[in-house]
Short mmCIF file of C-alpha atoms in Angstrom, two decimals:
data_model
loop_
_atom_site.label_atom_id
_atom_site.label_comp_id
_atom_site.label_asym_id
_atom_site.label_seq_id
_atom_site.Cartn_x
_atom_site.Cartn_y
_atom_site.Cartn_z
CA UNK P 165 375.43 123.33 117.43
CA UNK P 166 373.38 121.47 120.16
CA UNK P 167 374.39 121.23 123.82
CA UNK P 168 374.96 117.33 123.61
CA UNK P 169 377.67 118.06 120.91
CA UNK P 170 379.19 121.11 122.20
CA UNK P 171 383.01 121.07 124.04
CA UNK P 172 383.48 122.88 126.60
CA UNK P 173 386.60 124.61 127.37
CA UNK P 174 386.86 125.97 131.44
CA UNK P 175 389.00 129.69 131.58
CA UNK P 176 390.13 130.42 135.06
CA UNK P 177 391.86 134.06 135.16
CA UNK P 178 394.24 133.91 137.99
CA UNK P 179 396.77 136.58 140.16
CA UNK P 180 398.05 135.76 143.54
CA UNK P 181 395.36 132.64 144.15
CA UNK P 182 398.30 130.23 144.53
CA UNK P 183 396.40 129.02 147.95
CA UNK P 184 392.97 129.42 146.15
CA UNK P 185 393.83 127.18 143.47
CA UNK P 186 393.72 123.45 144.70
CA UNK P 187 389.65 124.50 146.24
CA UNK P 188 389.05 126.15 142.63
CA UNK P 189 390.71 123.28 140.09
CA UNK P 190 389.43 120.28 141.97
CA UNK P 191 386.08 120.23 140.64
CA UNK P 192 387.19 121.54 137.00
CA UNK P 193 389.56 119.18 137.05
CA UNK P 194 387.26 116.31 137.77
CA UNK P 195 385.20 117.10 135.27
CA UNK P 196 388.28 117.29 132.50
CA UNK P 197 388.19 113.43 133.64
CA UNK P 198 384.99 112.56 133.08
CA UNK P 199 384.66 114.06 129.60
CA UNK P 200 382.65 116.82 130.59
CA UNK P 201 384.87 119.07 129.43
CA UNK P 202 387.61 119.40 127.31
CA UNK P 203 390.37 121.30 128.78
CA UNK P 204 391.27 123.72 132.22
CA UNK P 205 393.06 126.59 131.16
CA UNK P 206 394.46 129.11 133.96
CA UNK P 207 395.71 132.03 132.84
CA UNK P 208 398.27 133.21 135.20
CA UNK P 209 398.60 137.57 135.11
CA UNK P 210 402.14 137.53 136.33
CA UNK P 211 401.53 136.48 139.95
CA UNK P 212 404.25 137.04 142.25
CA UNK P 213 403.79 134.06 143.93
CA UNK P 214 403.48 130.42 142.59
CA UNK P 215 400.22 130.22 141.09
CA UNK P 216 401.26 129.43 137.69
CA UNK P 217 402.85 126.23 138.97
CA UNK P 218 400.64 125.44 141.92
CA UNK P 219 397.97 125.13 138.88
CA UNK P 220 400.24 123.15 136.32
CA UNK P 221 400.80 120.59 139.28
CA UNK P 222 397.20 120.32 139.90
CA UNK P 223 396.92 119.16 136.01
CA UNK P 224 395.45 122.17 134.58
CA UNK P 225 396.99 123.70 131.17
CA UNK P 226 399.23 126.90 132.10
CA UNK P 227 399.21 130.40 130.34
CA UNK P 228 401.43 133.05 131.43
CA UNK P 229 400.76 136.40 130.63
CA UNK P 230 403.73 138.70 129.72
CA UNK P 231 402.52 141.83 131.71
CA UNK P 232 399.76 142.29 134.28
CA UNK P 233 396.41 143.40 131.88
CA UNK P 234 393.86 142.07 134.42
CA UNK P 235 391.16 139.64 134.33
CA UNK P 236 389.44 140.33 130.81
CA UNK P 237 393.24 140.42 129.37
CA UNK P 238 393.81 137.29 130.64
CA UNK P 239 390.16 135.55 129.41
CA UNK P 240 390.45 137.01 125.70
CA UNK P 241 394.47 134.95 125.70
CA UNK P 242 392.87 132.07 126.77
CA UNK P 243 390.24 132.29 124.39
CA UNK P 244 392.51 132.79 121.65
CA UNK P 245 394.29 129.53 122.27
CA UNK P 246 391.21 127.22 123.68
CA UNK P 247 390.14 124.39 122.23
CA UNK P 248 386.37 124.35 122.80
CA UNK P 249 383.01 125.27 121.13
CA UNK P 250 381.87 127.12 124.46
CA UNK P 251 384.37 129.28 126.50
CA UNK P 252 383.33 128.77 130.41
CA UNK P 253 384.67 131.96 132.65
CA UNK P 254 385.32 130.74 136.45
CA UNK P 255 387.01 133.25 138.55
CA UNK P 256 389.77 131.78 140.42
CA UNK P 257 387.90 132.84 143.71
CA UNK P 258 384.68 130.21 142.69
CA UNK P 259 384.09 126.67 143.21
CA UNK P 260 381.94 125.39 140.89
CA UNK P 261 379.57 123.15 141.84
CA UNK P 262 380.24 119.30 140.77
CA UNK P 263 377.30 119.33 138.00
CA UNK P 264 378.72 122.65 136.50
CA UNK P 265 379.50 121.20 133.05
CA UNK P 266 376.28 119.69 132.66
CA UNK P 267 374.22 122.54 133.38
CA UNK P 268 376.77 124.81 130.87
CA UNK P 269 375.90 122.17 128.13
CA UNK P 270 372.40 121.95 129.00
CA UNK P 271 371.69 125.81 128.52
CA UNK P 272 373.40 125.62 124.62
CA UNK P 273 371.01 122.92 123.51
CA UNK P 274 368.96 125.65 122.37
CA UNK P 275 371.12 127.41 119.26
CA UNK P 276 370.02 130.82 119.82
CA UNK P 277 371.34 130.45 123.49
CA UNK P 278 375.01 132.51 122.90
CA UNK P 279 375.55 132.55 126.44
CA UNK P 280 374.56 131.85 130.26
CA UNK P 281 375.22 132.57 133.56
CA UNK P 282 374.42 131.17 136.80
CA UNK P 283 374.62 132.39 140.59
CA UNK P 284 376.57 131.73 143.98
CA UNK P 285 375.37 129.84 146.28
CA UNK P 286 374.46 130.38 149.66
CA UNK P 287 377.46 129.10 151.36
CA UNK P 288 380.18 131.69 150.80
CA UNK P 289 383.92 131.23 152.92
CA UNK P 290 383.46 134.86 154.51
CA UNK P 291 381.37 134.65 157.42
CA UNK P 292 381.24 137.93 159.23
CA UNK P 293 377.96 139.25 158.32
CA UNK P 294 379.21 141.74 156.12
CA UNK P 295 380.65 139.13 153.64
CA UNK P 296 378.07 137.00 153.96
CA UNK P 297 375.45 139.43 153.25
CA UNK P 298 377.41 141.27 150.12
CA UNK P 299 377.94 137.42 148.73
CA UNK P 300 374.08 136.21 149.45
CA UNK P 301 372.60 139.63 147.94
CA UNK P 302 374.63 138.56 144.54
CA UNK P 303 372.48 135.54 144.96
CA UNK P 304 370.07 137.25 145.85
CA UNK P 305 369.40 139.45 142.54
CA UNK P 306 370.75 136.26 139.87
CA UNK P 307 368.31 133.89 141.86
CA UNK P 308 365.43 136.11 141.45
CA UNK P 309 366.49 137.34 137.54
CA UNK P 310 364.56 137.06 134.27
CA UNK P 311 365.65 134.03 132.40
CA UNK P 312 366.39 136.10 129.92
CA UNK P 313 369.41 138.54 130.48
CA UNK P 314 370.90 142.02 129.43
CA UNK P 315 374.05 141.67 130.48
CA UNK P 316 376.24 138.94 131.37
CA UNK P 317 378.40 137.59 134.27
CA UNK P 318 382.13 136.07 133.93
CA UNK P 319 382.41 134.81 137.65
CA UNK P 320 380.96 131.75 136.49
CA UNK P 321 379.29 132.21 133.22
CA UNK P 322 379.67 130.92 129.21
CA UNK P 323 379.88 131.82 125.98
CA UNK P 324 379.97 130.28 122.72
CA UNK P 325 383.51 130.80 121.33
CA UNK P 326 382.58 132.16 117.86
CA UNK P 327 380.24 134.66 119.53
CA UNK P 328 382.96 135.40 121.40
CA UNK P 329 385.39 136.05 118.80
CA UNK P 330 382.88 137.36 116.59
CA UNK P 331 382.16 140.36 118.92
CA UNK P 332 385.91 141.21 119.59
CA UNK P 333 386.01 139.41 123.04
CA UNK P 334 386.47 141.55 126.72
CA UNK P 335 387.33 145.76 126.00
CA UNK P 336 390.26 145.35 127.93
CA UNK P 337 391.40 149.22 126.51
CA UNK P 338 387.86 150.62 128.53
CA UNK P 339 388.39 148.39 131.26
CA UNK P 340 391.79 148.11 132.61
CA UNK P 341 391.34 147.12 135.81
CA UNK P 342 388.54 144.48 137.31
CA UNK P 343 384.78 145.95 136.40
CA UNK P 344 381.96 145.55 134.37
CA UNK P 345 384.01 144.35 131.16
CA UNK P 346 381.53 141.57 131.85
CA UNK P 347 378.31 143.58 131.60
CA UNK P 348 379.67 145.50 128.63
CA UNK P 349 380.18 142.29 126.86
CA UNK P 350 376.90 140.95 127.13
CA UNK P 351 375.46 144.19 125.69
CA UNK P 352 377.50 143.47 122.62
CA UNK P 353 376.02 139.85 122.45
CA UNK P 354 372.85 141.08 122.40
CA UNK P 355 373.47 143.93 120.01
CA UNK P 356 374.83 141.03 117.39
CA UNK P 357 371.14 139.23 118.05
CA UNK P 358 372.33 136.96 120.59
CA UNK P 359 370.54 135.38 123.52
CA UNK P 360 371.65 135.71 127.04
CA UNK P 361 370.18 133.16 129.70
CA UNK P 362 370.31 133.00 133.52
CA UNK P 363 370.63 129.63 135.24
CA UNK P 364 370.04 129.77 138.77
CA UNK P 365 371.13 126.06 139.53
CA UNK P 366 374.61 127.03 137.79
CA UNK P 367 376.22 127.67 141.04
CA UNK P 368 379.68 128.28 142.50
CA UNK P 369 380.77 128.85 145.81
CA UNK P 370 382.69 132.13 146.84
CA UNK P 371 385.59 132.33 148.12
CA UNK P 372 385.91 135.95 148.70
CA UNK P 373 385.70 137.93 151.83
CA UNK P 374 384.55 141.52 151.29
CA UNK P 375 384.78 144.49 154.64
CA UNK P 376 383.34 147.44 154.32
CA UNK P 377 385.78 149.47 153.00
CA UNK P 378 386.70 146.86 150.05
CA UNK P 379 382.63 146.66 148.86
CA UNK P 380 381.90 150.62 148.80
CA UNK P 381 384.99 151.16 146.89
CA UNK P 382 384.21 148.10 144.33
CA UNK P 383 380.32 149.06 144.35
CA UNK P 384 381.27 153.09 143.77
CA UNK P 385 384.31 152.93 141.50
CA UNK P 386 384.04 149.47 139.68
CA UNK P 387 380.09 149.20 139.50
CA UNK P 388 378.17 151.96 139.86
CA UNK P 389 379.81 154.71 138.50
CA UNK P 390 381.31 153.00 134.65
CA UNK P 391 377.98 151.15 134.73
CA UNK P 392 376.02 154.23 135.01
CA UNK P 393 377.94 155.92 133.15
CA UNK P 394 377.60 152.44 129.86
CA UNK P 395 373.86 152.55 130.69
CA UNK P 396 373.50 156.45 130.06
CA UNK P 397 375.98 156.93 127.09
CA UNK P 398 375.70 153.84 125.15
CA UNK P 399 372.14 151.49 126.19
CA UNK P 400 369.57 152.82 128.06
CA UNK P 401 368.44 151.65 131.85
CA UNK P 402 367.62 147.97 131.12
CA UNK P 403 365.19 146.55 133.56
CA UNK P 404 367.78 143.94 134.70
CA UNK P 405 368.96 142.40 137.39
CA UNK P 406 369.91 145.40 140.13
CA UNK P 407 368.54 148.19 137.52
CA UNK P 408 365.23 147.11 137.26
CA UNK P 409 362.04 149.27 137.93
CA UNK P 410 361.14 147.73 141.24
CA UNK P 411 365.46 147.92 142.26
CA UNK P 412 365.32 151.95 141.08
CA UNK P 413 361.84 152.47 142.92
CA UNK P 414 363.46 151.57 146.33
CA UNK P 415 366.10 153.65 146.02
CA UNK P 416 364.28 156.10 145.98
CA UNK P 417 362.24 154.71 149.22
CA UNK P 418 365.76 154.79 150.86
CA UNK P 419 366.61 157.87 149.89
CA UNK P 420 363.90 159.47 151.19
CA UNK P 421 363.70 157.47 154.30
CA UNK P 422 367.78 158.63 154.84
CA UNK P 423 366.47 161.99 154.09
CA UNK P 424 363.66 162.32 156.46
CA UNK P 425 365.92 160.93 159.71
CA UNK P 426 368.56 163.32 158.98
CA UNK P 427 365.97 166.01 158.72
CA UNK P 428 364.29 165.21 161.93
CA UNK P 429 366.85 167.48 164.45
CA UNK P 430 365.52 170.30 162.78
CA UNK P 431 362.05 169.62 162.03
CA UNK P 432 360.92 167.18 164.97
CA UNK P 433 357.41 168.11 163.47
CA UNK P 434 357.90 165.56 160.58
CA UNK P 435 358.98 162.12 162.84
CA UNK P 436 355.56 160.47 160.79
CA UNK P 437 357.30 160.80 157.47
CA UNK P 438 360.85 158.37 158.30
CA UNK P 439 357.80 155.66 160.06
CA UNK P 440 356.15 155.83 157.16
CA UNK P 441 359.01 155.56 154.92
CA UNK P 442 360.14 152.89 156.87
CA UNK P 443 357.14 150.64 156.48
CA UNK P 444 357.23 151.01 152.94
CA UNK P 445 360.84 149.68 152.62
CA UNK P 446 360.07 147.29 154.58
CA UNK P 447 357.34 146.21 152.25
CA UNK P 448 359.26 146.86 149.00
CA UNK P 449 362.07 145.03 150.44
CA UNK P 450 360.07 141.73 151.53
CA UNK P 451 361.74 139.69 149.55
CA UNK P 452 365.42 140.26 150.15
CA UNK P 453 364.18 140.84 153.94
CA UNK P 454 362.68 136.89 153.63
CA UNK P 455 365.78 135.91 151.72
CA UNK P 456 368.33 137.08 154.29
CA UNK P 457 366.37 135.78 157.12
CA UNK P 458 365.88 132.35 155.72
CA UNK P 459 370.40 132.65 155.07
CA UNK P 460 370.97 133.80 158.44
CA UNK P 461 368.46 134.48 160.70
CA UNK P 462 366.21 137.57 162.10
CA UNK P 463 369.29 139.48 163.31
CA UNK P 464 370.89 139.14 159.68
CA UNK P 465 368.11 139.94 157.98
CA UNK P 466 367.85 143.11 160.05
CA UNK P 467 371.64 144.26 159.45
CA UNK P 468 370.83 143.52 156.20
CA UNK P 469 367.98 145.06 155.41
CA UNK P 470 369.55 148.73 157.12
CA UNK P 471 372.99 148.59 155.17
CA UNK P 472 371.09 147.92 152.30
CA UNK P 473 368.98 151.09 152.54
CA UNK P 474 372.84 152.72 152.45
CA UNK P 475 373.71 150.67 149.55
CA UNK P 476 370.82 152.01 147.12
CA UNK P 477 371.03 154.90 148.54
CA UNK P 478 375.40 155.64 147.31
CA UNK P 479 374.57 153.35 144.32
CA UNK P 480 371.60 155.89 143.05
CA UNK P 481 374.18 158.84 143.66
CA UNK P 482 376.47 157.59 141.63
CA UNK P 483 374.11 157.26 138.93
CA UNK P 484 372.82 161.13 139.69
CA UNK P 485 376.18 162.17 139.28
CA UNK P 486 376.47 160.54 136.37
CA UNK P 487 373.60 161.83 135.03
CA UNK P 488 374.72 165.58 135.95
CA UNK P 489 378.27 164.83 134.48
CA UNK P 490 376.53 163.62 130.79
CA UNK P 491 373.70 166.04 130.35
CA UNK P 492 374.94 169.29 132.12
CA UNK P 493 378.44 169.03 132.16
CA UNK P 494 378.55 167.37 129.00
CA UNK P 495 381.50 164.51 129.79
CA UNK P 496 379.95 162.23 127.11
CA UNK P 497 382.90 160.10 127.13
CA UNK P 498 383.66 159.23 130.48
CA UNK P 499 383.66 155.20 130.31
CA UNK P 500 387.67 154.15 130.98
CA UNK P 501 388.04 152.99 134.15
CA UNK P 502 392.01 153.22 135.20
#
């Protein structure tokens, strides 16, 4: 089916974003009355507050889930009941931008194209730098991504509905709780021989603010460690995204660079090595370095570019550990995430 004839049906999994949800459904919305697409289904996950009926006010058609299941849970009801040829995943914490629909049908005119995905854009809510830079390096890695994908994305990203279906939907038994139920999907559509596409001008604005605390425990415990642990038991280390080549080659910069400041109480004789090291990440990282500052300045950039050293630096130990829990300890089956 070509993209001019597709319908487009816009999924928006929702608990406790009763204040999100006027920012969220205005844009949706507009586009429901324009044509652009068919229908706005939220899927309320038993919210104690009012989102269910802040959303059915704002016009958008209400599901209620009987229990709490989580995000995926909530996307597979609404795809059971929607009306359209393509099923468009917005998290209830993104605004889409105004020319969303277009760019949605504009990626299915080409029939082999089961699915797409676009990016945030460079204008999240949180602005400490923290938030800012955890939201800008998402944009970061989609911005700079193959057009062609491994995996997929559901904060703002759609699928065909019979691909969908055909393929069994989210693994909401794996994933329980708010992970990479997304990623493990889009291995499936590839596995069933479909094609995965990244737009970068599909873009949505973020309404999340992440601290410290709340991104190490979603990087360790909803990224890293069940996407290490899909990669190694099931598929392989794609060269995608955050796990390509050139992403796993500076870890391993910022490992060592870690490695050779901590060492340098004890063995003042080696202060060349963390110099060196740190001119090479410095070089490897260019482009996230040139990103930042162009988002935020020199002093971002330079926060930035040291946190991140710390990010690939817990992200590659989780995959280690990983590694040491499937080949030596033999925990081949590891993949639920509670």
């Amino acid at each position: 089916m070509s993209g001019e004839a597709v319908t487009i049906s816009a999924i928006v999994p929702a608990f406790r974003a009763e204040a999100l949800m006027p920012r969220v459904l205005a844009p949706l919305i507009a586009m429901r009355d324009r044509g652009e697409i068919a229908e706005v289904i939220v899927v309320d996950d038993v919210s104690p507050d009012a989102t269910a009926e802040v959303a059915a006010r704002l016009g958008a058609r209400v599901l209620e889930m009987e229990r709490n299941g989580g995000p995926g849970a909530a996307r597979n009801r609404a795809a059971r009941e929607a009306a359209g040829d393509v099923l468009w995943f917005v998290d209830s914490d993104v605004i889409v931008w105004d020319d969303g629909a277009l760019k949605v049908r504009d990626a299915f005119v080409d029939p082999a194209v089961a699915a797409v995905f676009g990016s945030y854009d460079a204008t999240p809510d949180g602005q400490h730098w923290f938030s800012r830079y955890k939201n800008l390096m998402h944009r970061f890695y989609h911005q700079n991504a193959e057009r062609d994908a491994q995996t997929f994305w559901a904060g703002c990203g759609a699928v065909r509905r019979d691909v969908f279906n055909r393929i069994g939907g989210f693994d909401i038994e794996t994933y329980k709780v708010p992970s990479i139920e997304d990623i493990e999907l889009g291995y499936r559509i590839r596995h069933a021989g479909g094609r995965i596409v990244v737009d970068p001008t599909l873009l949505g604005k973020h309404l999340k603010v992440w601290t410290p605390k709340s991104a190490i425990h979603t990087d360790i415990f909803r990224r890293a460690l069940p996407w290490s642990r899909l990669m190694i038991a099931r598929e392989g280390v794609h060269n995608d995204l955050n796990t390509s080549h050139g992403e796993k080659a500076k870890a391993v910069i910022a490992g060592l660079l870690i490695l050779s400041v901590l060492a340098l109480p004890f063995r003042p004789g080696l202060w060349p090595a963390p110099l060196v090291l740190l001119a090479l990440a410095l070089w490897a990282n260019r482009a996230f370095i040139r990103f930042m500052h162009d988002n935020g300045g020199a002093g971002f950039a330079l926060r930035t570019f040291l946190y991140h050293q710390v990010y690939y630096v817990y992200s590659a130990a989780a995959f280690a550990w990983c590694m040491f829990e499937y080949h030596i300890l033999g925990v081949k089956d590891r993949l639920h995430v509670p």
